[in-house]
Amino acid sequence: MPSPARRTHFIMTSFEEAETEETVISLHMTYYHSCQEDKMMFRCLNFCKREQIRAGKMAKFGRDSNVCHYNFIDAHVSRIQFSLQLYRKLNSAELCFEIKNMSKKTKLIADQTELCYLNKIDLPWKCIICFGDYQILAETQEGESMDYFETHLPLAEVPNLQERCLPSVPDACQPVPENGISSSMFPSHSKSPIEIDENESC
């Protein structure tokens, strides 16, 4: 039987070698659609429990269940509507989410900033995401873990824009395109590009 001194040393060593517990960054996304009770487009989303996603994985939202982890049962939604990815800023310990519009036929509005196809911006800690008749209130809770993040998906009973009294018209902020070139350098076109899926017509 080890002496009390040795036993105490063993306990202290185990405590010192134990991994430091880290808080997990959490993304709350409150969904709303004016026809959600009739059309049940959110029936494939898990509103009952939090989900964990590996930090290096891109979370995709859209109609195609083979590609997207979060599915909308709605023919008006693109196969991949948008994506979210957690990243760490350069020369910083700060973690944040990046949102990218993956749809060629539908513009995405995040934090009152209009995103065209492949445009992306950093997601603020609290903002509204809109596309078509969909409204998503995104709220981020800070965390330290760089291994994974959590998602929580509540369902709203009233429009998110109405609840927060926010305008639905995007402001003049310019998103950052995937190629790093601002859209303001090119002339605007009145007709937006259309996405053509393999099994659907325009």
mmCIF file of C-alpha atoms in Angstrom:
data_model
loop_
_atom_site.group_PDB
_atom_site.id
_atom_site.type_symbol
_atom_site.label_atom_id
_atom_site.label_comp_id
_atom_site.label_asym_id
_atom_site.label_seq_id
_atom_site.Cartn_x
_atom_site.Cartn_y
_atom_site.Cartn_z
ATOM 1 C CA MET A 1 0.000 0.000 0.000
ATOM 2 C CA PRO A 2 1.553 3.336 -1.023
ATOM 3 C CA SER A 3 2.306 5.891 1.618
ATOM 4 C CA PRO A 4 0.031 8.987 1.918
ATOM 5 C CA ALA A 5 2.784 11.124 0.364
ATOM 6 C CA ARG A 6 3.027 8.924 -2.717
ATOM 7 C CA ARG A 7 -0.760 8.688 -3.023
ATOM 8 C CA THR A 8 -1.073 12.491 -2.910
ATOM 9 C CA HIS A 9 1.638 12.856 -5.553
ATOM 10 C CA PHE A 10 -0.175 10.390 -7.823
ATOM 11 C CA ILE A 11 -3.456 12.328 -7.534
ATOM 12 C CA MET A 12 -1.774 15.668 -8.287
ATOM 13 C CA THR A 13 0.037 14.217 -11.312
ATOM 14 C CA SER A 14 -3.203 12.791 -12.748
ATOM 15 C CA PHE A 15 -4.938 16.144 -12.240
ATOM 16 C CA GLU A 16 -2.139 18.049 -13.962
ATOM 17 C CA GLU A 17 -2.102 15.668 -16.935
ATOM 18 C CA ALA A 18 -5.870 15.770 -17.423
ATOM 19 C CA GLU A 19 -7.093 17.650 -20.496
ATOM 20 C CA THR A 20 -8.413 21.144 -19.902
ATOM 21 C CA GLU A 21 -12.168 21.271 -20.407
ATOM 22 C CA GLU A 22 -13.078 23.646 -23.243
ATOM 23 C CA THR A 23 -16.339 25.416 -23.894
ATOM 24 C CA VAL A 24 -18.000 24.681 -27.241
ATOM 25 C CA ILE A 25 -19.046 27.406 -29.661
ATOM 26 C CA SER A 26 -22.780 27.097 -30.278
ATOM 27 C CA LEU A 27 -24.888 28.308 -33.193
ATOM 28 C CA HIS A 28 -28.615 28.826 -32.562
ATOM 29 C CA MET A 29 -30.654 29.060 -35.772
ATOM 30 C CA THR A 30 -34.315 29.954 -35.244
ATOM 31 C CA TYR A 31 -36.324 29.085 -38.376
ATOM 32 C CA TYR A 32 -39.459 30.721 -39.732
ATOM 33 C CA HIS A 33 -41.550 30.373 -42.891
ATOM 34 C CA SER A 34 -45.046 31.797 -43.323
ATOM 35 C CA CYS A 35 -46.336 28.402 -44.566
ATOM 36 C CA GLN A 36 -44.410 26.177 -42.149
ATOM 37 C CA GLU A 37 -47.553 24.698 -40.568
ATOM 38 C CA ASP A 38 -49.160 23.817 -43.908
ATOM 39 C CA LYS A 39 -46.191 22.741 -46.026
ATOM 40 C CA MET A 40 -43.985 21.391 -43.204
ATOM 41 C CA MET A 41 -40.768 22.184 -45.071
ATOM 42 C CA PHE A 42 -38.795 21.847 -41.808
ATOM 43 C CA ARG A 43 -39.932 18.315 -40.989
ATOM 44 C CA CYS A 44 -36.479 16.826 -41.647
ATOM 45 C CA LEU A 45 -34.723 19.198 -39.239
ATOM 46 C CA ASN A 46 -34.005 17.976 -35.737
ATOM 47 C CA PHE A 47 -35.530 20.533 -33.385
ATOM 48 C CA CYS A 48 -35.313 18.237 -30.358
ATOM 49 C CA LYS A 49 -31.605 18.083 -29.607
ATOM 50 C CA ARG A 50 -28.293 19.819 -30.190
ATOM 51 C CA GLU A 51 -25.984 18.396 -32.838
ATOM 52 C CA GLN A 52 -22.211 18.374 -32.926
ATOM 53 C CA ILE A 53 -20.312 19.052 -36.165
ATOM 54 C CA ARG A 54 -16.573 18.679 -36.682
ATOM 55 C CA ALA A 55 -14.894 22.074 -36.932
ATOM 56 C CA GLY A 56 -13.289 21.394 -40.330
ATOM 57 C CA LYS A 57 -16.566 20.293 -41.910
ATOM 58 C CA MET A 58 -18.690 22.623 -44.030
ATOM 59 C CA ALA A 59 -22.321 22.528 -42.902
ATOM 60 C CA LYS A 60 -24.585 22.679 -45.973
ATOM 61 C CA PHE A 61 -28.244 23.687 -46.044
ATOM 62 C CA GLY A 62 -30.557 22.897 -48.954
ATOM 63 C CA ARG A 63 -32.949 20.487 -50.648
ATOM 64 C CA ASP A 64 -30.558 17.664 -51.547
ATOM 65 C CA SER A 65 -30.420 15.226 -48.644
ATOM 66 C CA ASN A 66 -27.450 13.409 -50.215
ATOM 67 C CA VAL A 67 -25.271 16.499 -49.887
ATOM 68 C CA CYS A 68 -26.857 18.678 -47.203
ATOM 69 C CA HIS A 69 -26.927 17.886 -43.509
ATOM 70 C CA TYR A 70 -29.823 20.307 -42.991
ATOM 71 C CA ASN A 71 -32.666 19.673 -45.447
ATOM 72 C CA PHE A 72 -35.638 21.768 -46.516
ATOM 73 C CA ILE A 73 -38.553 19.895 -48.100
ATOM 74 C CA ASP A 74 -39.378 22.599 -50.623
ATOM 75 C CA ALA A 75 -39.045 22.587 -54.428
ATOM 76 C CA HIS A 76 -38.282 26.315 -54.361
ATOM 77 C CA VAL A 77 -35.105 25.729 -52.351
ATOM 78 C CA SER A 78 -31.867 25.027 -54.251
ATOM 79 C CA ARG A 79 -30.107 21.694 -53.995
ATOM 80 C CA ILE A 80 -27.464 23.501 -51.910
ATOM 81 C CA GLN A 81 -28.801 26.829 -50.667
ATOM 82 C CA PHE A 82 -25.957 28.018 -48.462
ATOM 83 C CA SER A 83 -23.103 26.755 -46.339
ATOM 84 C CA LEU A 84 -21.615 27.603 -42.964
ATOM 85 C CA GLN A 85 -18.082 26.908 -41.819
ATOM 86 C CA LEU A 86 -16.254 27.606 -38.570
ATOM 87 C CA TYR A 87 -12.764 29.081 -38.903
ATOM 88 C CA ARG A 88 -10.125 30.865 -36.861
ATOM 89 C CA LYS A 89 -9.076 34.321 -37.938
ATOM 90 C CA LEU A 90 -5.467 34.840 -39.027
ATOM 91 C CA ASN A 91 -3.106 35.674 -36.162
ATOM 92 C CA SER A 92 -6.004 35.488 -33.729
ATOM 93 C CA ALA A 93 -7.613 33.048 -31.336
ATOM 94 C CA GLU A 94 -11.081 34.295 -32.326
ATOM 95 C CA LEU A 95 -13.434 31.739 -33.854
ATOM 96 C CA CYS A 96 -16.267 32.774 -36.124
ATOM 97 C CA PHE A 97 -18.605 31.400 -38.792
ATOM 98 C CA GLU A 98 -18.443 32.152 -42.492
ATOM 99 C CA ILE A 99 -21.629 31.995 -44.568
ATOM 100 C CA LYS A 100 -21.558 31.449 -48.333
ATOM 101 C CA ASN A 101 -24.404 31.554 -50.852
ATOM 102 C CA MET A 102 -24.299 28.301 -52.849
ATOM 103 C CA SER A 103 -27.382 28.991 -54.983
ATOM 104 C CA LYS A 104 -27.228 30.399 -58.507
ATOM 105 C CA LYS A 105 -30.937 31.171 -58.632
ATOM 106 C CA THR A 106 -31.637 32.734 -55.227
ATOM 107 C CA LYS A 107 -29.895 35.631 -53.529
ATOM 108 C CA LEU A 108 -29.133 35.302 -49.849
ATOM 109 C CA ILE A 109 -29.363 38.171 -47.376
ATOM 110 C CA ALA A 110 -27.231 37.913 -44.233
ATOM 111 C CA ASP A 111 -27.054 40.804 -41.785
ATOM 112 C CA GLN A 112 -28.841 42.984 -44.393
ATOM 113 C CA THR A 113 -26.018 42.245 -46.878
ATOM 114 C CA GLU A 114 -27.027 40.735 -50.222
ATOM 115 C CA LEU A 115 -24.964 37.724 -51.282
ATOM 116 C CA CYS A 116 -24.985 36.449 -54.851
ATOM 117 C CA TYR A 117 -23.670 33.051 -55.933
ATOM 118 C CA LEU A 118 -20.398 32.181 -54.111
ATOM 119 C CA ASN A 119 -20.354 35.480 -52.196
ATOM 120 C CA LYS A 120 -19.405 34.997 -48.566
ATOM 121 C CA ILE A 121 -19.116 37.069 -45.385
ATOM 122 C CA ASP A 122 -18.366 36.522 -41.726
ATOM 123 C CA LEU A 123 -21.534 35.817 -39.821
ATOM 124 C CA PRO A 124 -22.104 38.383 -37.035
ATOM 125 C CA TRP A 125 -22.839 37.136 -33.528
ATOM 126 C CA LYS A 126 -26.517 37.875 -34.090
ATOM 127 C CA CYS A 127 -28.223 38.470 -37.425
ATOM 128 C CA ILE A 128 -31.075 37.517 -39.743
ATOM 129 C CA ILE A 129 -30.506 35.226 -42.750
ATOM 130 C CA CYS A 130 -33.135 35.467 -45.509
ATOM 131 C CA PHE A 131 -33.735 33.713 -48.819
ATOM 132 C CA GLY A 132 -37.078 33.500 -50.576
ATOM 133 C CA ASP A 133 -39.741 33.342 -47.833
ATOM 134 C CA TYR A 134 -37.335 31.880 -45.287
ATOM 135 C CA GLN A 135 -36.108 33.780 -42.237
ATOM 136 C CA ILE A 136 -33.426 32.397 -39.922
ATOM 137 C CA LEU A 137 -32.306 34.188 -36.784
ATOM 138 C CA ALA A 138 -28.669 33.152 -36.235
ATOM 139 C CA GLU A 139 -27.153 33.657 -32.775
ATOM 140 C CA THR A 140 -23.642 32.534 -31.867
ATOM 141 C CA GLN A 141 -22.501 31.720 -28.347
ATOM 142 C CA GLU A 142 -18.753 31.963 -27.833
ATOM 143 C CA GLY A 143 -16.613 28.919 -27.212
ATOM 144 C CA GLU A 144 -13.000 27.776 -27.185
ATOM 145 C CA SER A 145 -13.008 24.319 -28.734
ATOM 146 C CA MET A 146 -11.516 24.068 -32.208
ATOM 147 C CA ASP A 147 -12.509 20.394 -32.574
ATOM 148 C CA TYR A 148 -16.245 20.823 -33.130
ATOM 149 C CA PHE A 149 -19.212 23.159 -32.711
ATOM 150 C CA GLU A 150 -22.849 22.660 -31.737
ATOM 151 C CA THR A 151 -26.043 23.624 -33.520
ATOM 152 C CA HIS A 152 -29.445 24.200 -31.949
ATOM 153 C CA LEU A 153 -32.506 24.628 -34.179
ATOM 154 C CA PRO A 154 -35.572 26.236 -32.559
ATOM 155 C CA LEU A 155 -38.706 27.001 -34.582
ATOM 156 C CA ALA A 156 -40.187 30.515 -34.409
ATOM 157 C CA GLU A 157 -43.907 31.189 -34.126
ATOM 158 C CA VAL A 158 -43.706 34.754 -35.469
ATOM 159 C CA PRO A 159 -41.503 36.208 -38.245
ATOM 160 C CA ASN A 160 -37.950 36.890 -37.078
ATOM 161 C CA LEU A 161 -37.905 40.218 -38.911
ATOM 162 C CA GLN A 162 -41.110 41.289 -37.174
ATOM 163 C CA GLU A 163 -39.812 40.258 -33.773
ATOM 164 C CA ARG A 164 -36.590 42.228 -34.169
ATOM 165 C CA CYS A 165 -38.144 45.066 -36.240
ATOM 166 C CA LEU A 166 -35.435 44.767 -38.882
ATOM 167 C CA PRO A 167 -35.784 45.964 -42.495
ATOM 168 C CA SER A 168 -35.741 43.318 -45.205
ATOM 169 C CA VAL A 169 -33.912 45.537 -47.723
ATOM 170 C CA PRO A 170 -30.140 44.947 -47.898
ATOM 171 C CA ASP A 171 -27.803 47.866 -47.244
ATOM 172 C CA ALA A 172 -24.899 49.041 -49.331
ATOM 173 C CA CYS A 173 -22.320 46.731 -47.744
ATOM 174 C CA GLN A 174 -20.419 44.700 -50.296
ATOM 175 C CA PRO A 175 -19.826 40.974 -49.630
ATOM 176 C CA VAL A 176 -16.528 39.292 -50.454
ATOM 177 C CA PRO A 177 -16.745 37.019 -53.523
ATOM 178 C CA GLU A 178 -15.022 33.640 -53.536
ATOM 179 C CA ASN A 179 -12.341 34.934 -55.939
ATOM 180 C CA GLY A 180 -11.650 37.957 -53.723
ATOM 181 C CA ILE A 181 -12.783 40.450 -56.390
ATOM 182 C CA SER A 182 -15.482 42.907 -55.423
ATOM 183 C CA SER A 183 -18.664 42.842 -57.497
ATOM 184 C CA SER A 184 -18.534 46.666 -57.572
ATOM 185 C CA MET A 185 -15.691 46.403 -60.127
ATOM 186 C CA PHE A 186 -18.079 44.993 -62.717
ATOM 187 C CA PRO A 187 -21.263 46.441 -64.245
ATOM 188 C CA SER A 188 -24.453 45.063 -62.730
ATOM 189 C CA HIS A 189 -26.893 42.996 -64.781
ATOM 190 C CA SER A 190 -30.633 43.198 -64.380
ATOM 191 C CA LYS A 191 -31.053 39.491 -64.993
ATOM 192 C CA SER A 192 -29.613 37.228 -62.335
ATOM 193 C CA PRO A 193 -28.151 33.796 -63.190
ATOM 194 C CA ILE A 194 -30.426 30.771 -62.880
ATOM 195 C CA GLU A 195 -29.437 27.433 -61.415
ATOM 196 C CA ILE A 196 -30.470 24.430 -63.451
ATOM 197 C CA ASP A 197 -30.604 21.187 -61.515
ATOM 198 C CA GLU A 198 -30.084 17.835 -63.197
ATOM 199 C CA ASN A 199 -33.687 16.704 -62.664
ATOM 200 C CA GLU A 200 -35.575 19.940 -62.968
ATOM 201 C CA SER A 201 -36.295 22.603 -65.559
ATOM 202 C CA CYS A 202 -36.354 26.379 -65.110
#
